[in-house]
Short mmCIF file of C-alpha atoms in Angstrom, two decimals:
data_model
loop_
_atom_site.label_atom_id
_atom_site.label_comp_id
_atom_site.label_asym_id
_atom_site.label_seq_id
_atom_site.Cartn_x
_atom_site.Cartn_y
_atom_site.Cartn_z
CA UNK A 8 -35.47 51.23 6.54
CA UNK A 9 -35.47 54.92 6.29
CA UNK A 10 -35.83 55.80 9.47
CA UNK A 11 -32.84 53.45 10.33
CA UNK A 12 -30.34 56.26 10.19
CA UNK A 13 -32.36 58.60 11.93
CA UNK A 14 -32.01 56.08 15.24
CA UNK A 15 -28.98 55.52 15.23
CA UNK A 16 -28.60 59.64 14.99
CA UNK A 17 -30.24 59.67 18.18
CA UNK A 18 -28.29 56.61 19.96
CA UNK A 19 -25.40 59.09 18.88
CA UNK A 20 -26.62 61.87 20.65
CA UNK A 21 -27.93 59.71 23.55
CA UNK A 22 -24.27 58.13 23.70
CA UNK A 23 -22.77 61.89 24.46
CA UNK A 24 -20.52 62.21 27.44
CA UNK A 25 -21.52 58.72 28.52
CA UNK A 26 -20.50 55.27 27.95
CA UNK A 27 -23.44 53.28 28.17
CA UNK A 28 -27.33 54.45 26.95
CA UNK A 29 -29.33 54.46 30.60
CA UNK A 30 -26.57 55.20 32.74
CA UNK A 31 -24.76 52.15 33.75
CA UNK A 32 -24.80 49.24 31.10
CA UNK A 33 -28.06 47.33 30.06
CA UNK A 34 -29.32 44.87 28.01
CA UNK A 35 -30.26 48.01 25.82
CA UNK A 36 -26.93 48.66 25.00
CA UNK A 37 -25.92 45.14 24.54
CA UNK A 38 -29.12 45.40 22.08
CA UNK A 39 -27.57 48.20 20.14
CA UNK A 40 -24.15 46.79 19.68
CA UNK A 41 -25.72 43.82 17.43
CA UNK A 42 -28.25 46.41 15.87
CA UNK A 43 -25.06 48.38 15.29
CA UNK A 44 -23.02 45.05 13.82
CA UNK A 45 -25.94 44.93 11.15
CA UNK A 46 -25.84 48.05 9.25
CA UNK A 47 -22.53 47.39 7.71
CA UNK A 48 -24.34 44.24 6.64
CA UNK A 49 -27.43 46.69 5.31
CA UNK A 50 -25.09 49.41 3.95
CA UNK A 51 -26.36 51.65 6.58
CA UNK A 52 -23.95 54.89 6.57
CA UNK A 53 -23.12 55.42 10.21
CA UNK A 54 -20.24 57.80 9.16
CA UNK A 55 -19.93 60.74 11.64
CA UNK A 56 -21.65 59.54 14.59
CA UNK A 57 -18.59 59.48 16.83
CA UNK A 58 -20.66 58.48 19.82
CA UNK A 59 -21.67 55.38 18.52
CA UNK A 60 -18.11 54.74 16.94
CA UNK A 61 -16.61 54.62 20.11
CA UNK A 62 -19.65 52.72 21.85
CA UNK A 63 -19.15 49.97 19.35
CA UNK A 64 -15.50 49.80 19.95
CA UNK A 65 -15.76 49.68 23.42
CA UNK A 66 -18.00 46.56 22.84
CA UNK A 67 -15.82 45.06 20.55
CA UNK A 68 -13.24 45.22 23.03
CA UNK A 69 -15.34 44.03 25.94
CA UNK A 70 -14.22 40.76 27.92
CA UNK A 71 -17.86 39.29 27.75
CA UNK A 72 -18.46 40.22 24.36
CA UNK A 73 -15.33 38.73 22.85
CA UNK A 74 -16.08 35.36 25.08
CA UNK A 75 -19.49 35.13 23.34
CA UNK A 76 -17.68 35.22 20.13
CA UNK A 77 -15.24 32.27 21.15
CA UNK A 78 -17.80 30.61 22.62
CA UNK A 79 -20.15 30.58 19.72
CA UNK A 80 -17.26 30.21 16.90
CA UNK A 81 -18.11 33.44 15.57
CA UNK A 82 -15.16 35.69 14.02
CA UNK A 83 -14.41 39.24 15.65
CA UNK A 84 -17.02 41.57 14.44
CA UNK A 85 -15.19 44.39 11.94
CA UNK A 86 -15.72 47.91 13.13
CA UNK A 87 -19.42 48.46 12.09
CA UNK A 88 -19.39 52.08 11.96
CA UNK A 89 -16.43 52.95 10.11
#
């Protein structure tokens, strides 16, 4: 759990100048967005990484996203990294 920080560092710095991780979007990034809805759940200080702030909010905000919530019954996700 350590090293959980440290990844998300790099997502961050990955996420720089771009909206998605690999270029256009990928199951990677839809990967990181529920990673990313977990470490609120862990306590996992995400704080600063303004990268991944605004990756997450663009999911949150996403069409397909939000009809997987409906879909499922499951409440919009609160801003993980805040």
């Amino acid at each position: 759990i350590a090293r959980i920080p440290g990844l998300f560092a790099a997502a961050d710095t990955r996420l720089a100048g771009r909206a998605w991780l690999a270029g256009p979007r990928s199951c990677a990034d839809d990967y990181l967005y529920v990673i990313g809805t977990w470490a609120r759940m862990f306590r996992i200080d995400l704080s600063g990484l303004v990268h991944l702030q605004a990756f997450m909010q663009r999911m949150q905000e996403d069409d397909a996203v939000l009809h997987v919530f409906q879909r499922e019954g499951l409440l919009p996700v609160e801003s993980a990294v805040a």
